[in-house]
Amino acid sequence: MRRRPQSTSAATTKPEVSEEQIAPSWVAQRPQRSPFVWLTLFLAIAYGSWGVFHYQFESLPAPLTAEQAGKRGFSEFSALEHVKALTQLGPHSVGSDALHQALQYVLAEAEKIKKTAHWEVDVEVDSFTAKSGANRMAGGLFKGRTLVYSDLNHIIIRILPKYAPEAVDNAILVSSHIDTVFSTGGAGDCSSCVAVMLELARGISQWAHGFKHAVIFLFNTGEEEGLNGAHSFITQHPWSKSIRLAIDLEAMGIGGKSGIFQAGPDPWPIETFAAVAKYPSGQIIAQDIFSSGAIKSATDFQVYREVAGLSGLDFAYADNTAVYHTKNDKLELLKLGSLQHLGENMLAFLLKIAASSHLTKVNTMVEEDNKGQSTAVYFDILGTYMVVYRQRFANMLHKSVIAQSLLIWTTSLLMGGYPAAISLALSCLSVILMWIFALSFSVLAAFIIPLISSSPVPYVANPWLVVGLFAAPALLGALTGQYLGYLVLHTHLSNVYAKKKQISPVIQADLIKSEAERWLYKSGSLQWLILLILGTYYKIGSSYLALFWLLPPAFAYGFLEATLTPARFPKPLKLATLLIGLAVPILISAGGFIRLAGTIIGTVVRLDRNPGGTPDWLGNVIVATYVAAVMCLTLVYLLSYIHLPGAKKSIVLSTCLLFGLSLAVVSLGIVPPFTKDTSRAVNVVHVVDMTRSFDEKQDPRSYVSLFSSTPGKLTKEVEQINEGFRCGRDKVVDLVTFSVKYSCWTFDDTDSGWSESDVPIMHVDSDTRGGERITQVLIDTKGSTRWTLAINADEIEDFTFKDAGSSEELVLVGDMSSVDGWHIMQFSGGKNAPTKFGLTLFWMKNSTRLDHKVEGKREEGTPLLKLRTDMDIVTPKVDRVLSKLPPWCSLFGKSTSPTTFSFLSNLPVNF
């Protein structure tokens, strides 16, 4: 009987065969692969990936005129008229005259809709002014803060069938915000959303006679100052009690496809949308990233979920995220078809759910005892189809795949024995080395770029540079790491095959190469299997990506490469195996990976939340790490084909050439890092600093500060402005919500354009020191209706806050949370908002009462309160600076940033 030796294959065992039996067939199939074949394969995959991205995210429907859409359809050209009218008003922030004009415009359009509605449809229009209120969000961007508001105005349209009285009890909310930050006209964020809602309301007013439920359109203000508009509506307006489902429209860029990035908790809305939307767009990976806090932002949908307990959908435009909250959020950059895409999807969705009897059954608070089993996993395919299934099904499917995969691997290892186990371990080592070298090479490039470029992030205006700057070194690193692993695996297999004396060295060498190639390919499946296990364990919705990158390549390998004939020796992998194995994964995920890369690049513009507080290389490292991770995850199968003779040298030379050319382009400044349409985010603030220590009185210190949320120094900008600025890190500016650690400042000509009568006042009215210390502080913000107050949480246990004029309690005693030792209170309101307040502080029992003395000198007191009041003022000095601001710079606004003029004051602990 012939003895059967152990084989290194994980799938089969092979008996001894003679060289004469295998030589003729083997020599005819010697493992060689020309560089041209591999390069063609790589280019085909790259082109296919880009094609998927373009079709999925760049292909937009043709815009329709009013005549083409008809009375019941959606017309983008009609909606664009609304965008044009709103953006012509310029920035319209809370409390501004421009916002009042925007509200009047929306109100006038709402009245037109009311007049032209179907005769069996009731359209009610309400101009609602919210009274003072306060909001404490449980989590997210505003955790640890109290958001106070007053005198906010909203326009609300309610559309319902005239002869269905029960419809008034159940309503669908469609919401967006009219207000913008002070730095932009807000074509994308969110005049485009308002325009879509107005056109939707017009169309719905012709359909609603067949509805079972009402549709409410909320045009709120105050979103940009902390989601105040949504909170005031939910807590104060009587119509809010009838809402069963909330839909929020947002933008973190301008135009493109508006996709779903938050859904739930009830899965019915997303399931219905997927069934009826004409151009469905949405990825749960965006929801996973957003909910993780990686993106520092928030939308009204958080209020609808946390405060009102509603389920629903959150849509957002996300093209060109670099223009977010800058001057470049303008109508000229809004792509045609963007509004048509969202409008047609929303119209079909609203027609379906407004006529559905299921709306009243929507579970407004999905119980957590199911541990998220009923939440939905969703993703679109090429923007044409949307796949939706419950988390419960995802768990079952994933666990089944995991169990079968582990069973196959266990069986293979048992059949292959000890040599197969070692081969598996070494192939895993190749994956680890691939990650190490890809990350190292790419991150090294991230550190080099700030040293040779005028800007640490020279690719913002030209994202294609990322391919040469980060993808090329990542590919080179991945190839290097995998090749080192290949050499170790090759050595092991050589020792195994050396025991087979009946095979000549020439054929042995070829067999070893083919065997190693197969192990490297299979290590890719193992990598994705591990990710699938982790994603399933932590119930991460986007773990479906691991499923698609595991199953098709494994199926292709099993179908085309595996054999049940033990006498066959390993042969080179077929190109068809790779093409068939990667077709589905690329179709499902390539567009999303590229889109996410663009989003990350865009957010680099506003990366530094404390200007100067993060290293210049940090943005590059984030981009480089993402690029390297995607390449390691997706190219592991492709790279396993490279190690046969003839391909590696040309690939190394090509990647090195591409990287070198990209560095040359950056260092020579051939392409600018920023342009007039993709600008650097800066702030120009006239600061009057009244902060003091103890009972000392401080004369006002007036200066203009220039700082940037975009990494990099401001040397070039200051030279062009030429207004006497000094730059450095020796003047830290505490703006209460954040600190500026690198800035440029000037004291020249800064005493005009403001009045000391506008300086805010914080006066201690009483200080009771009994068993519990209670301090009452009177605050007068003078002309400011936008201000931020920080309360020292190391000294103060809790507080109350009231309107001193009406004595209305705005903030009651509660669980005062804090971040970094401070509780932040942000206030924003309209022109009639109060400016005088009473603050009652309840001290900690072990609070600091006296300041310490250091070497006989009194140490500077720790602030008990810090106050920043923002004014709608442009002083002559600021006006000159803004007029000279380079075209590649833009003012940047957010809820925590100052406007163009701010007073700073404080109250020390030992007042």
mmCIF file of N, CA, C and O in Angstrom, residues 707-784:
data_model
loop_
_atom_site.group_PDB
_atom_site.id
_atom_site.type_symbol
_atom_site.label_atom_id
_atom_site.label_comp_id
_atom_site.label_asym_id
_atom_site.label_seq_id
_atom_site.Cartn_x
_atom_site.Cartn_y
_atom_site.Cartn_z
ATOM 1 N N PHE A 707 -7.367 83.830 13.665
ATOM 2 C CA PHE A 707 -6.992 82.435 13.893
ATOM 3 C C PHE A 707 -7.726 81.539 12.912
ATOM 4 O O PHE A 707 -8.657 81.981 12.220
ATOM 5 N N SER A 708 -7.303 80.278 12.844
ATOM 6 C CA SER A 708 -7.826 79.372 11.829
ATOM 7 C C SER A 708 -8.076 77.988 12.408
ATOM 8 O O SER A 708 -7.280 77.490 13.211
ATOM 9 N N SER A 709 -9.165 77.371 11.961
ATOM 10 C CA SER A 709 -9.463 75.982 12.315
ATOM 11 C C SER A 709 -8.760 75.003 11.390
ATOM 12 O O SER A 709 -8.795 73.798 11.629
ATOM 13 N N THR A 710 -8.160 75.524 10.338
ATOM 14 C CA THR A 710 -7.412 74.699 9.391
ATOM 15 C C THR A 710 -5.958 74.628 9.833
ATOM 16 O O THR A 710 -5.368 75.655 10.154
ATOM 17 N N PRO A 711 -5.364 73.439 9.870
ATOM 18 C CA PRO A 711 -3.965 73.340 10.311
ATOM 19 C C PRO A 711 -3.041 74.221 9.480
ATOM 20 O O PRO A 711 -3.244 74.419 8.285
ATOM 21 N N GLY A 712 -1.996 74.731 10.157
ATOM 22 C CA GLY A 712 -0.999 75.526 9.457
ATOM 23 C C GLY A 712 -0.892 76.939 9.989
ATOM 24 O O GLY A 712 -1.813 77.461 10.626
ATOM 25 N N LYS A 713 0.229 77.561 9.737
ATOM 26 C CA LYS A 713 0.471 78.925 10.190
ATOM 27 C C LYS A 713 -0.224 79.915 9.262
ATOM 28 O O LYS A 713 -0.617 79.578 8.148
ATOM 29 N N LEU A 714 -0.320 81.163 9.741
ATOM 30 C CA LEU A 714 -1.031 82.209 9.014
ATOM 31 C C LEU A 714 -0.066 83.253 8.450
ATOM 32 O O LEU A 714 -0.465 84.387 8.187
ATOM 33 N N THR A 715 1.184 82.879 8.278
ATOM 34 C CA THR A 715 2.211 83.823 7.844
ATOM 35 C C THR A 715 1.871 84.470 6.503
ATOM 36 O O THR A 715 1.940 85.700 6.340
ATOM 37 N N LYS A 716 1.497 83.656 5.537
ATOM 38 C CA LYS A 716 1.198 84.171 4.201
ATOM 39 C C LYS A 716 -0.012 85.092 4.222
ATOM 40 O O LYS A 716 -0.038 86.139 3.559
ATOM 41 N N GLU A 717 -1.032 84.709 4.992
ATOM 42 C CA GLU A 717 -2.248 85.519 5.074
ATOM 43 C C GLU A 717 -1.951 86.876 5.720
ATOM 44 O O GLU A 717 -2.434 87.920 5.254
ATOM 45 N N VAL A 718 -1.159 86.874 6.798
ATOM 46 C CA VAL A 718 -0.837 88.111 7.506
ATOM 47 C C VAL A 718 -0.025 89.054 6.630
ATOM 48 O O VAL A 718 -0.220 90.280 6.647
ATOM 49 N N GLU A 719 0.884 88.502 5.836
ATOM 50 C CA GLU A 719 1.675 89.334 4.927
ATOM 51 C C GLU A 719 0.786 90.049 3.923
ATOM 52 O O GLU A 719 1.016 91.218 3.596
ATOM 53 N N GLN A 720 -0.238 89.357 3.432
ATOM 54 C CA GLN A 720 -1.114 89.984 2.442
ATOM 55 C C GLN A 720 -2.045 91.005 3.093
ATOM 56 O O GLN A 720 -2.331 92.053 2.502
ATOM 57 N N ILE A 721 -2.504 90.721 4.316
ATOM 58 C CA ILE A 721 -3.408 91.654 5.002
ATOM 59 C C ILE A 721 -2.668 92.934 5.384
ATOM 60 O O ILE A 721 -3.195 94.044 5.242
ATOM 61 N N ASN A 722 -1.452 92.778 5.923
ATOM 62 C CA ASN A 722 -0.582 93.925 6.233
ATOM 63 C C ASN A 722 -1.283 94.939 7.146
ATOM 64 O O ASN A 722 -1.403 96.124 6.814
ATOM 65 N N GLU A 723 -1.733 94.467 8.304
ATOM 66 C CA GLU A 723 -2.384 95.349 9.278
ATOM 67 C C GLU A 723 -1.723 95.262 10.653
ATOM 68 O O GLU A 723 -2.371 95.455 11.678
ATOM 69 N N GLY A 724 -0.420 94.989 10.674
ATOM 70 C CA GLY A 724 0.318 95.014 11.924
ATOM 71 C C GLY A 724 0.128 93.805 12.812
ATOM 72 O O GLY A 724 0.290 93.906 14.036
ATOM 73 N N PHE A 725 -0.187 92.664 12.241
ATOM 74 C CA PHE A 725 -0.401 91.445 13.043
ATOM 75 C C PHE A 725 0.925 90.826 13.473
ATOM 76 O O PHE A 725 1.908 90.816 12.710
ATOM 77 N N ARG A 726 0.957 90.309 14.677
ATOM 78 C CA ARG A 726 2.011 89.420 15.171
ATOM 79 C C ARG A 726 1.424 88.039 15.326
ATOM 80 O O ARG A 726 0.252 87.902 15.708
ATOM 81 N N CYS A 727 2.197 87.015 15.046
ATOM 82 C CA CYS A 727 1.704 85.638 15.137
ATOM 83 C C CYS A 727 2.565 84.837 16.102
ATOM 84 O O CYS A 727 3.774 85.075 16.226
ATOM 85 N N GLY A 728 1.952 83.883 16.769
ATOM 86 C CA GLY A 728 2.696 83.010 17.659
ATOM 87 C C GLY A 728 1.798 82.273 18.627
ATOM 88 O O GLY A 728 0.567 82.342 18.545
ATOM 89 N N ARG A 729 2.445 81.615 19.570
ATOM 90 C CA ARG A 729 1.729 80.822 20.576
ATOM 91 C C ARG A 729 1.828 81.437 21.975
ATOM 92 O O ARG A 729 1.400 80.811 22.941
ATOM 93 N N ASP A 730 2.389 82.625 22.076
ATOM 94 C CA ASP A 730 2.595 83.230 23.384
ATOM 95 C C ASP A 730 1.390 84.025 23.867
ATOM 96 O O ASP A 730 1.432 84.605 24.943
ATOM 97 N N LYS A 731 0.333 84.065 23.079
ATOM 98 C CA LYS A 731 -0.890 84.745 23.518
ATOM 99 C C LYS A 731 -2.070 83.794 23.336
ATOM 100 O O LYS A 731 -2.661 83.688 22.268
ATOM 101 N N VAL A 732 -2.385 83.058 24.401
ATOM 102 C CA VAL A 732 -3.518 82.131 24.377
ATOM 103 C C VAL A 732 -4.791 82.912 24.681
ATOM 104 O O VAL A 732 -4.869 83.633 25.680
ATOM 105 N N VAL A 733 -5.786 82.766 23.817
ATOM 106 C CA VAL A 733 -7.059 83.470 23.979
ATOM 107 C C VAL A 733 -8.109 82.464 24.412
ATOM 108 O O VAL A 733 -8.406 81.509 23.679
ATOM 109 N N ASP A 734 -8.666 82.655 25.608
ATOM 110 C CA ASP A 734 -9.721 81.787 26.122
ATOM 111 C C ASP A 734 -11.067 82.365 25.698
ATOM 112 O O ASP A 734 -11.529 83.371 26.241
ATOM 113 N N LEU A 735 -11.685 81.717 24.701
ATOM 114 C CA LEU A 735 -12.979 82.164 24.184
ATOM 115 C C LEU A 735 -14.136 81.398 24.821
ATOM 116 O O LEU A 735 -15.217 81.302 24.237
ATOM 117 N N VAL A 736 -13.911 80.837 25.989
ATOM 118 C CA VAL A 736 -14.892 80.153 26.832
ATOM 119 C C VAL A 736 -15.243 78.775 26.285
ATOM 120 O O VAL A 736 -15.088 77.765 26.972
ATOM 121 N N THR A 737 -15.712 78.691 25.049
ATOM 122 C CA THR A 737 -16.057 77.391 24.468
ATOM 123 C C THR A 737 -14.836 76.670 23.908
ATOM 124 O O THR A 737 -14.877 75.460 23.710
ATOM 125 N N PHE A 738 -13.793 77.398 23.631
ATOM 126 C CA PHE A 738 -12.536 76.812 23.186
ATOM 127 C C PHE A 738 -11.426 77.828 23.401
ATOM 128 O O PHE A 738 -11.679 79.006 23.679
ATOM 129 N N SER A 739 -10.184 77.345 23.302
ATOM 130 C CA SER A 739 -9.029 78.212 23.482
ATOM 131 C C SER A 739 -8.252 78.308 22.178
ATOM 132 O O SER A 739 -8.090 77.314 21.472
ATOM 133 N N VAL A 740 -7.776 79.498 21.872
ATOM 134 C CA VAL A 740 -6.946 79.726 20.691
ATOM 135 C C VAL A 740 -5.491 79.727 21.149
ATOM 136 O O VAL A 740 -5.056 80.627 21.872
ATOM 137 N N LYS A 741 -4.737 78.713 20.720
ATOM 138 C CA LYS A 741 -3.359 78.558 21.172
ATOM 139 C C LYS A 741 -2.331 79.058 20.162
ATOM 140 O O LYS A 741 -1.184 79.292 20.505
ATOM 141 N N TYR A 742 -2.736 79.178 18.917
ATOM 142 C CA TYR A 742 -1.910 79.837 17.912
ATOM 143 C C TYR A 742 -2.795 80.827 17.174
ATOM 144 O O TYR A 742 -3.881 80.475 16.685
ATOM 145 N N SER A 743 -2.354 82.063 17.134
ATOM 146 C CA SER A 743 -3.149 83.087 16.466
ATOM 147 C C SER A 743 -2.239 84.231 16.053
ATOM 148 O O SER A 743 -1.044 84.261 16.351
ATOM 149 N N CYS A 744 -2.840 85.186 15.367
ATOM 150 C CA CYS A 744 -2.177 86.438 15.047
ATOM 151 C C CYS A 744 -3.030 87.559 15.645
ATOM 152 O O CYS A 744 -4.257 87.467 15.646
ATOM 153 N N TRP A 745 -2.388 88.602 16.146
ATOM 154 C CA TRP A 745 -3.136 89.646 16.812
ATOM 155 C C TRP A 745 -2.474 90.996 16.565
ATOM 156 O O TRP A 745 -1.296 91.108 16.266
ATOM 157 N N THR A 746 -3.283 92.021 16.705
ATOM 158 C CA THR A 746 -2.802 93.385 16.572
ATOM 159 C C THR A 746 -3.580 94.285 17.521
ATOM 160 O O THR A 746 -4.796 94.126 17.687
ATOM 161 N N PHE A 747 -2.874 95.226 18.155
ATOM 162 C CA PHE A 747 -3.486 96.215 19.036
ATOM 163 C C PHE A 747 -3.658 97.559 18.332
ATOM 164 O O PHE A 747 -4.200 98.499 18.921
ATOM 165 N N ASP A 748 -3.211 97.634 17.100
ATOM 166 C CA ASP A 748 -3.240 98.916 16.380
ATOM 167 C C ASP A 748 -4.663 99.298 15.995
ATOM 168 O O ASP A 748 -5.423 98.484 15.427
ATOM 169 N N ASP A 749 -5.035 100.542 16.285
ATOM 170 C CA ASP A 749 -6.324 101.115 15.853
ATOM 171 C C ASP A 749 -7.505 100.247 16.264
ATOM 172 O O ASP A 749 -8.424 100.014 15.470
ATOM 173 N N THR A 750 -7.506 99.761 17.487
ATOM 174 C CA THR A 750 -8.588 98.881 17.939
ATOM 175 C C THR A 750 -9.467 99.520 19.012
ATOM 176 O O THR A 750 -10.268 98.838 19.649
ATOM 177 N N ASP A 751 -9.324 100.840 19.229
ATOM 178 C CA ASP A 751 -10.107 101.501 20.273
ATOM 179 C C ASP A 751 -11.397 102.106 19.757
ATOM 180 O O ASP A 751 -12.211 102.616 20.545
ATOM 181 N N SER A 752 -11.627 102.034 18.455
ATOM 182 C CA SER A 752 -12.834 102.635 17.888
ATOM 183 C C SER A 752 -13.796 101.563 17.408
ATOM 184 O O SER A 752 -13.419 100.413 17.193
ATOM 185 N N GLY A 753 -15.049 101.979 17.254
ATOM 186 C CA GLY A 753 -16.066 101.067 16.729
ATOM 187 C C GLY A 753 -16.834 100.315 17.791
ATOM 188 O O GLY A 753 -17.739 99.548 17.474
ATOM 189 N N TRP A 754 -16.500 100.554 19.073
ATOM 190 C CA TRP A 754 -17.214 99.887 20.163
ATOM 191 C C TRP A 754 -17.302 100.835 21.346
ATOM 192 O O TRP A 754 -16.586 101.824 21.424
ATOM 193 N N SER A 755 -18.211 100.508 22.253
ATOM 194 C CA SER A 755 -18.457 101.392 23.389
ATOM 195 C C SER A 755 -18.350 100.611 24.699
ATOM 196 O O SER A 755 -18.772 99.454 24.781
ATOM 197 N N GLU A 756 -17.808 101.267 25.718
ATOM 198 C CA GLU A 756 -17.707 100.627 27.025
ATOM 199 C C GLU A 756 -19.080 100.402 27.648
ATOM 200 O O GLU A 756 -19.231 99.601 28.571
ATOM 201 N N SER A 757 -20.076 101.093 27.136
ATOM 202 C CA SER A 757 -21.435 100.880 27.649
ATOM 203 C C SER A 757 -21.978 99.508 27.276
ATOM 204 O O SER A 757 -22.972 99.049 27.847
ATOM 205 N N ASP A 758 -21.323 98.833 26.306
ATOM 206 C CA ASP A 758 -21.751 97.486 25.909
ATOM 207 C C ASP A 758 -21.009 96.398 26.669
ATOM 208 O O ASP A 758 -21.264 95.206 26.436
ATOM 209 N N VAL A 759 -20.096 96.782 27.554
ATOM 210 C CA VAL A 759 -19.340 95.788 28.315
ATOM 211 C C VAL A 759 -20.281 95.059 29.271
ATOM 212 O O VAL A 759 -21.004 95.705 30.050
ATOM 213 N N PRO A 760 -20.318 93.729 29.237
ATOM 214 C CA PRO A 760 -21.240 92.990 30.108
ATOM 215 C C PRO A 760 -20.840 93.145 31.583
ATOM 216 O O PRO A 760 -19.682 93.416 31.908
ATOM 217 N N ILE A 761 -21.819 92.922 32.437
ATOM 218 C CA ILE A 761 -21.604 93.064 33.873
ATOM 219 C C ILE A 761 -21.960 91.758 34.565
ATOM 220 O O ILE A 761 -23.020 91.165 34.317
ATOM 221 N N MET A 762 -21.089 91.292 35.455
ATOM 222 C CA MET A 762 -21.393 90.197 36.374
ATOM 223 C C MET A 762 -21.201 90.721 37.793
ATOM 224 O O MET A 762 -20.068 91.041 38.204
ATOM 225 N N HIS A 763 -22.296 90.824 38.515
ATOM 226 C CA HIS A 763 -22.268 91.435 39.845
ATOM 227 C C HIS A 763 -22.771 90.435 40.876
ATOM 228 O O HIS A 763 -23.844 89.843 40.714
ATOM 229 N N VAL A 764 -21.983 90.238 41.931
ATOM 230 C CA VAL A 764 -22.393 89.343 43.024
ATOM 231 C C VAL A 764 -23.417 90.069 43.877
ATOM 232 O O VAL A 764 -23.086 91.053 44.565
ATOM 233 N N ASP A 765 -24.644 89.608 43.851
ATOM 234 C CA ASP A 765 -25.729 90.242 44.591
ATOM 235 C C ASP A 765 -25.753 89.796 46.049
ATOM 236 O O ASP A 765 -26.033 90.584 46.942
ATOM 237 N N SER A 766 -25.452 88.518 46.274
ATOM 238 C CA SER A 766 -25.399 88.011 47.651
ATOM 239 C C SER A 766 -24.527 86.764 47.678
ATOM 240 O O SER A 766 -24.395 86.061 46.686
ATOM 241 N N ASP A 767 -23.957 86.508 48.848
ATOM 242 C CA ASP A 767 -23.088 85.340 49.039
ATOM 243 C C ASP A 767 -23.306 84.809 50.452
ATOM 244 O O ASP A 767 -22.750 85.342 51.424
ATOM 245 N N THR A 768 -24.158 83.792 50.554
ATOM 246 C CA THR A 768 -24.527 83.226 51.848
ATOM 247 C C THR A 768 -23.599 82.086 52.197
ATOM 248 O O THR A 768 -23.476 81.122 51.440
ATOM 249 N N ARG A 769 -22.937 82.181 53.361
ATOM 250 C CA ARG A 769 -21.985 81.154 53.773
ATOM 251 C C ARG A 769 -22.492 80.499 55.047
ATOM 252 O O ARG A 769 -21.962 80.711 56.126
ATOM 253 N N GLY A 770 -23.507 79.702 54.942
ATOM 254 C CA GLY A 770 -24.004 78.945 56.079
ATOM 255 C C GLY A 770 -23.581 77.497 55.961
ATOM 256 O O GLY A 770 -22.437 77.186 55.617
ATOM 257 N N GLY A 771 -24.514 76.582 56.268
ATOM 258 C CA GLY A 771 -24.201 75.168 56.089
ATOM 259 C C GLY A 771 -23.962 74.848 54.636
ATOM 260 O O GLY A 771 -23.180 73.964 54.287
ATOM 261 N N GLU A 772 -24.623 75.600 53.770
ATOM 262 C CA GLU A 772 -24.432 75.444 52.324
ATOM 263 C C GLU A 772 -24.197 76.820 51.733
ATOM 264 O O GLU A 772 -24.977 77.752 51.967
ATOM 265 N N ARG A 773 -23.131 76.962 50.986
ATOM 266 C CA ARG A 773 -22.797 78.261 50.406
ATOM 267 C C ARG A 773 -23.587 78.467 49.124
ATOM 268 O O ARG A 773 -23.552 77.639 48.209
ATOM 269 N N ILE A 774 -24.302 79.588 49.090
ATOM 270 C CA ILE A 774 -25.118 79.941 47.928
ATOM 271 C C ILE A 774 -24.759 81.355 47.510
ATOM 272 O O ILE A 774 -24.757 82.281 48.337
ATOM 273 N N THR A 775 -24.471 81.513 46.236
ATOM 274 C CA THR A 775 -24.106 82.820 45.699
ATOM 275 C C THR A 775 -25.066 83.191 44.590
ATOM 276 O O THR A 775 -25.361 82.371 43.706
ATOM 277 N N GLN A 776 -25.550 84.428 44.653
ATOM 278 C CA GLN A 776 -26.438 84.936 43.611
ATOM 279 C C GLN A 776 -25.700 85.990 42.797
ATOM 280 O O GLN A 776 -25.144 86.945 43.352
ATOM 281 N N VAL A 777 -25.685 85.786 41.482
ATOM 282 C CA VAL A 777 -24.960 86.674 40.579
ATOM 283 C C VAL A 777 -25.950 87.280 39.588
ATOM 284 O O VAL A 777 -26.763 86.561 38.992
ATOM 285 N N LEU A 778 -25.887 88.579 39.424
ATOM 286 C CA LEU A 778 -26.683 89.260 38.415
ATOM 287 C C LEU A 778 -25.827 89.452 37.167
ATOM 288 O O LEU A 778 -24.689 89.936 37.261
ATOM 289 N N ILE A 779 -26.367 89.081 36.022
ATOM 290 C CA ILE A 779 -25.634 89.167 34.755
ATOM 291 C C ILE A 779 -26.401 90.074 33.805
ATOM 292 O O ILE A 779 -27.606 89.870 33.573
ATOM 293 N N ASP A 780 -25.715 91.057 33.291
ATOM 294 C CA ASP A 780 -26.285 91.956 32.293
ATOM 295 C C ASP A 780 -25.406 91.889 31.045
ATOM 296 O O ASP A 780 -24.259 92.337 31.055
ATOM 297 N N THR A 781 -25.940 91.303 29.975
ATOM 298 C CA THR A 781 -25.166 91.150 28.742
ATOM 299 C C THR A 781 -25.294 92.355 27.823
ATOM 300 O O THR A 781 -24.818 92.318 26.687
ATOM 301 N N LYS A 782 -25.955 93.389 28.318
ATOM 302 C CA LYS A 782 -26.144 94.644 27.580
ATOM 303 C C LYS A 782 -26.819 94.357 26.232
ATOM 304 O O LYS A 782 -27.894 93.802 26.172
ATOM 305 N N GLY A 783 -26.175 94.695 25.129
ATOM 306 C CA GLY A 783 -26.831 94.538 23.824
ATOM 307 C C GLY A 783 -26.683 93.172 23.209
ATOM 308 O O GLY A 783 -27.147 92.946 22.076
ATOM 309 N N SER A 784 -26.069 92.251 23.911
ATOM 310 C CA SER A 784 -25.800 90.943 23.311
ATOM 311 C C SER A 784 -26.920 89.953 23.602
ATOM 312 O O SER A 784 -27.326 89.775 24.757
#
